[in-house]
XYZ file of N, CA and C in Angstrom:
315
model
N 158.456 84.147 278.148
C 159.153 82.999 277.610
C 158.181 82.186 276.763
N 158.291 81.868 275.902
C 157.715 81.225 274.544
C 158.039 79.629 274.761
N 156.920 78.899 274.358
C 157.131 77.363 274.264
C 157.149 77.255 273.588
N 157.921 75.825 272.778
C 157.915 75.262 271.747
C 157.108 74.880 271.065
N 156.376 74.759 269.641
C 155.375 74.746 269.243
C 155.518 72.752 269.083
N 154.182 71.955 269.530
C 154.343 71.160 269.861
C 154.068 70.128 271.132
N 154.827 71.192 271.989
C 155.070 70.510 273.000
C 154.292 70.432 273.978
N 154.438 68.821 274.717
C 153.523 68.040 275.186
C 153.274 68.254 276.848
N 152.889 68.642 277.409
C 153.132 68.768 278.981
C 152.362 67.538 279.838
N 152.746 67.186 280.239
C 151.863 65.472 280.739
C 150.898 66.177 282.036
N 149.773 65.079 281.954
C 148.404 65.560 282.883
C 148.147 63.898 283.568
N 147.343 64.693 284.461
C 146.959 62.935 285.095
C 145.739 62.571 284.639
N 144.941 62.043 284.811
C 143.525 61.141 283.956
C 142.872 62.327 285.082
N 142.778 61.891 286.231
C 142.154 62.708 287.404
C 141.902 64.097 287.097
N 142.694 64.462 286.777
C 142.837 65.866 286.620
C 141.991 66.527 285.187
N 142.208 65.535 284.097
C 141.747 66.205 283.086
C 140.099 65.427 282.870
N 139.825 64.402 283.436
C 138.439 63.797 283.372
C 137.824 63.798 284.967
N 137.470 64.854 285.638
C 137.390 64.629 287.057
C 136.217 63.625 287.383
N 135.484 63.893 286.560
C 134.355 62.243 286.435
C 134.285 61.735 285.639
N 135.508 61.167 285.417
C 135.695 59.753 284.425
C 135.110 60.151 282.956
N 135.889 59.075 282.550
C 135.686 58.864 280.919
C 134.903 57.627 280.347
N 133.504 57.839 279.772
C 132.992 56.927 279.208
C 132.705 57.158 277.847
N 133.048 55.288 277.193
C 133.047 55.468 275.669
C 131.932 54.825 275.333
N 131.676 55.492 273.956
C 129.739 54.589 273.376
C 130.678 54.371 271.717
N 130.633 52.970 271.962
C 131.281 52.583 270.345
C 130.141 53.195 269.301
N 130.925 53.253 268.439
C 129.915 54.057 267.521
C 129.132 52.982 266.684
N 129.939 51.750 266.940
C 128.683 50.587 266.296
C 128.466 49.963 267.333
N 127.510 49.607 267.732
C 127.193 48.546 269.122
C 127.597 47.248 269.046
N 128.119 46.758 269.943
C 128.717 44.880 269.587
C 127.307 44.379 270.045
N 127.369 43.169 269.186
C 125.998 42.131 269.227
C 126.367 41.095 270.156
N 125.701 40.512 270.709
C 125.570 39.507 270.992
C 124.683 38.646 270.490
N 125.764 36.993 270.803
C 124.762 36.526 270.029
C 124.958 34.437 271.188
N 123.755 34.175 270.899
C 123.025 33.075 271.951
C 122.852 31.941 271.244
N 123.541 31.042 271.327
C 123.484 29.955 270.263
C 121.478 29.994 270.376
N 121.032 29.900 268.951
C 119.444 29.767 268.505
C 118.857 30.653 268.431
N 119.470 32.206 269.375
C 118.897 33.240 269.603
C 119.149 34.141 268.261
N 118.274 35.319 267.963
C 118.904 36.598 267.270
C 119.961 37.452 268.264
N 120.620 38.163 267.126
C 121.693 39.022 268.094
C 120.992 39.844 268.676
N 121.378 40.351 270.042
C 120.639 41.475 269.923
C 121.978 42.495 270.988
N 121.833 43.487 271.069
C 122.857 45.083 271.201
C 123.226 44.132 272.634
N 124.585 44.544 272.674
C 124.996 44.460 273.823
C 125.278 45.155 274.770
N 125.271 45.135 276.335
C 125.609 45.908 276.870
C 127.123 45.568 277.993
N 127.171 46.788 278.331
C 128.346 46.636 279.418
C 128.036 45.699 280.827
N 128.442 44.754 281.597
C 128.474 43.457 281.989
C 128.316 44.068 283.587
N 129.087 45.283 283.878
C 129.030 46.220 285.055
C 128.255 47.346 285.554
N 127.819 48.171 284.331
C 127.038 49.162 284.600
C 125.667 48.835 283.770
N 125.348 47.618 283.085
C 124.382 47.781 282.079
C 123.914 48.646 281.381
N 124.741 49.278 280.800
C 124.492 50.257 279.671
C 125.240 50.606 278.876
N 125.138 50.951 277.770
C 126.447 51.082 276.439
C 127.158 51.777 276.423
N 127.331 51.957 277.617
C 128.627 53.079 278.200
C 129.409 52.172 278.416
N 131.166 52.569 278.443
C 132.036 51.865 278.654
C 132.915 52.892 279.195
N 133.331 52.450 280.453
C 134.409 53.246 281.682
C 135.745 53.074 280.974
N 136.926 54.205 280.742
C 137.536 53.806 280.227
C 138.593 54.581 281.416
N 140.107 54.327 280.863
C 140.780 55.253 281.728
C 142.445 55.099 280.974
N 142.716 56.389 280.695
C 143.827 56.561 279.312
C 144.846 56.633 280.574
N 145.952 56.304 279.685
C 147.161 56.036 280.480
C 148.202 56.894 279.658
N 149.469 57.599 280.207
C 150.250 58.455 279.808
C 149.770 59.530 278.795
N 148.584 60.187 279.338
C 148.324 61.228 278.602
C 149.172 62.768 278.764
N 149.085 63.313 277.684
C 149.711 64.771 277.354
C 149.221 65.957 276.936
N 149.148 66.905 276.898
C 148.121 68.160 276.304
C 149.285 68.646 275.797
N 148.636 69.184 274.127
C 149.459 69.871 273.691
C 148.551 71.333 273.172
N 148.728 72.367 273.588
C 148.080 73.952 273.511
C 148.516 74.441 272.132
N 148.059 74.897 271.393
C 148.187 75.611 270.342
C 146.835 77.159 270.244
N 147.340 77.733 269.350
C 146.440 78.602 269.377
C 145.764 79.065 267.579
N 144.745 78.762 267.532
C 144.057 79.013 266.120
C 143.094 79.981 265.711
N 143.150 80.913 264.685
C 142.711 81.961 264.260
C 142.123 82.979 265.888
N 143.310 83.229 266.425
C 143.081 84.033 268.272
C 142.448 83.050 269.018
N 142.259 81.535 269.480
C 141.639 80.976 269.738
C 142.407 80.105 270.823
N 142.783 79.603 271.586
C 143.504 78.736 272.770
C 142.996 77.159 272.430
N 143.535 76.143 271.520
C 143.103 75.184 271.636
C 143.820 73.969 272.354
N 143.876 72.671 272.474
C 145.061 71.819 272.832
C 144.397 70.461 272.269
N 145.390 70.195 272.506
C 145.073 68.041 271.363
C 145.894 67.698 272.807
N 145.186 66.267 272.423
C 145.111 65.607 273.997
C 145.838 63.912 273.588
N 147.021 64.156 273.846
C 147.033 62.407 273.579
C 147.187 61.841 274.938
N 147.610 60.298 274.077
C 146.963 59.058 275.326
C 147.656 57.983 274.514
N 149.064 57.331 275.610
C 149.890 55.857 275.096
C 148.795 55.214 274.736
N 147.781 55.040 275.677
C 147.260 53.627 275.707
C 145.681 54.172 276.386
N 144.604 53.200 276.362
C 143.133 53.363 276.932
C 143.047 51.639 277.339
N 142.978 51.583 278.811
C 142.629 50.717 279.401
C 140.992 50.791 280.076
N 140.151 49.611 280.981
C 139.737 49.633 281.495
C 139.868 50.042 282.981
N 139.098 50.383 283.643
C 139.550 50.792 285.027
C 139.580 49.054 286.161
N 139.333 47.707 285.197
C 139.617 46.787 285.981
C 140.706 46.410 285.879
N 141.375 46.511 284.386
C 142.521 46.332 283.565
C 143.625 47.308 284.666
N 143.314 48.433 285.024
C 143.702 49.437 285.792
C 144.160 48.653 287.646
N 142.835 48.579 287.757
C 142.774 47.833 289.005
C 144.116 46.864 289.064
N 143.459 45.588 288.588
C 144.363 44.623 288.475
C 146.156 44.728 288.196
N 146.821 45.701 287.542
C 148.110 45.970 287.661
C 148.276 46.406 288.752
N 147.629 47.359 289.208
C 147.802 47.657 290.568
C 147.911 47.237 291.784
N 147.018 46.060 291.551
C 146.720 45.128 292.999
C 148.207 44.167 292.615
N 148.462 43.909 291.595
C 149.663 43.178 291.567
C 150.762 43.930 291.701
N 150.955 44.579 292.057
C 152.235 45.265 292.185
C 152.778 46.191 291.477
N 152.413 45.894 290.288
C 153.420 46.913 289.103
C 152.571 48.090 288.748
N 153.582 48.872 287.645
C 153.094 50.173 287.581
C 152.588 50.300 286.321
N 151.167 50.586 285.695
C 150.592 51.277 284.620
C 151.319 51.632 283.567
N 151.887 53.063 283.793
C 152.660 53.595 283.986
C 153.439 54.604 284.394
N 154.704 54.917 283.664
C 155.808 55.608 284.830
C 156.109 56.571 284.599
N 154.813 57.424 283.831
C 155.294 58.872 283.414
C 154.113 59.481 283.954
N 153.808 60.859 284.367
C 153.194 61.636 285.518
C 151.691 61.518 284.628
N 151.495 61.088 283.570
C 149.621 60.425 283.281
C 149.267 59.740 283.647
N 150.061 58.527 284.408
C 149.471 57.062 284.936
C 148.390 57.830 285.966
N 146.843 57.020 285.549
C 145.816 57.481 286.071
C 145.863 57.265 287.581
N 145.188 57.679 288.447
C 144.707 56.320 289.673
C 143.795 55.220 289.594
N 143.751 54.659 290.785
C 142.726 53.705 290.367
C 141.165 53.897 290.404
N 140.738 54.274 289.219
C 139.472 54.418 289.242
C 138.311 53.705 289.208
N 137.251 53.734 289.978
C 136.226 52.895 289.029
C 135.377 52.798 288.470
């Protein structure tokens, strides 16, 4: 049976990043100190220019190129895993399609 070319099959964060996802902006944000020079900033939690991220309603889509098995990976949305946290501890849901991550941290 043949799939549709396209089509999206939904994954959980867990599953497709089993140790998490961290992002390094490709320009560094400055900080800056009233009197001071800027200088590189870092992340406030892990001190380092890594940033924990955690995608929400992601999908894999498989294709195959010159005999090759590839897939494109989307993602509604990229939250933080406190951003994450915090909906959670309040009650509501991320979201409501089978990518909503867990709570990671």
């Amino acid at each position: 049976m043949a799939i549709a070319a396209g089509h999206r099959f939904p994954i959980n964060f867990d599953e497709l990043f089993p140790q998490g996802f961290f992002v390094l902006k490709v320009e560094r944000a400055q900080e800056f100190s009233e009197g001071k020079s800027p200088r590189p900033a870092v992340d406030k939690l892990s001190g380092t220019p890594f940033r924990p991220a955690v995608f929400v309603g992601l999908k894999v889509s498989p294709y195959v190129r010159d005999g090759w098995v590839n897939h494109t990976i989307w993602a509604e949305e990229m939250l933080s895993p406190q951003d994450v946290a915090k909906v959670r501890r309040g009650g509501g849901k991320v979201d409501g399609s089978a990518g909503a991550p867990s709570a990671a941290a």
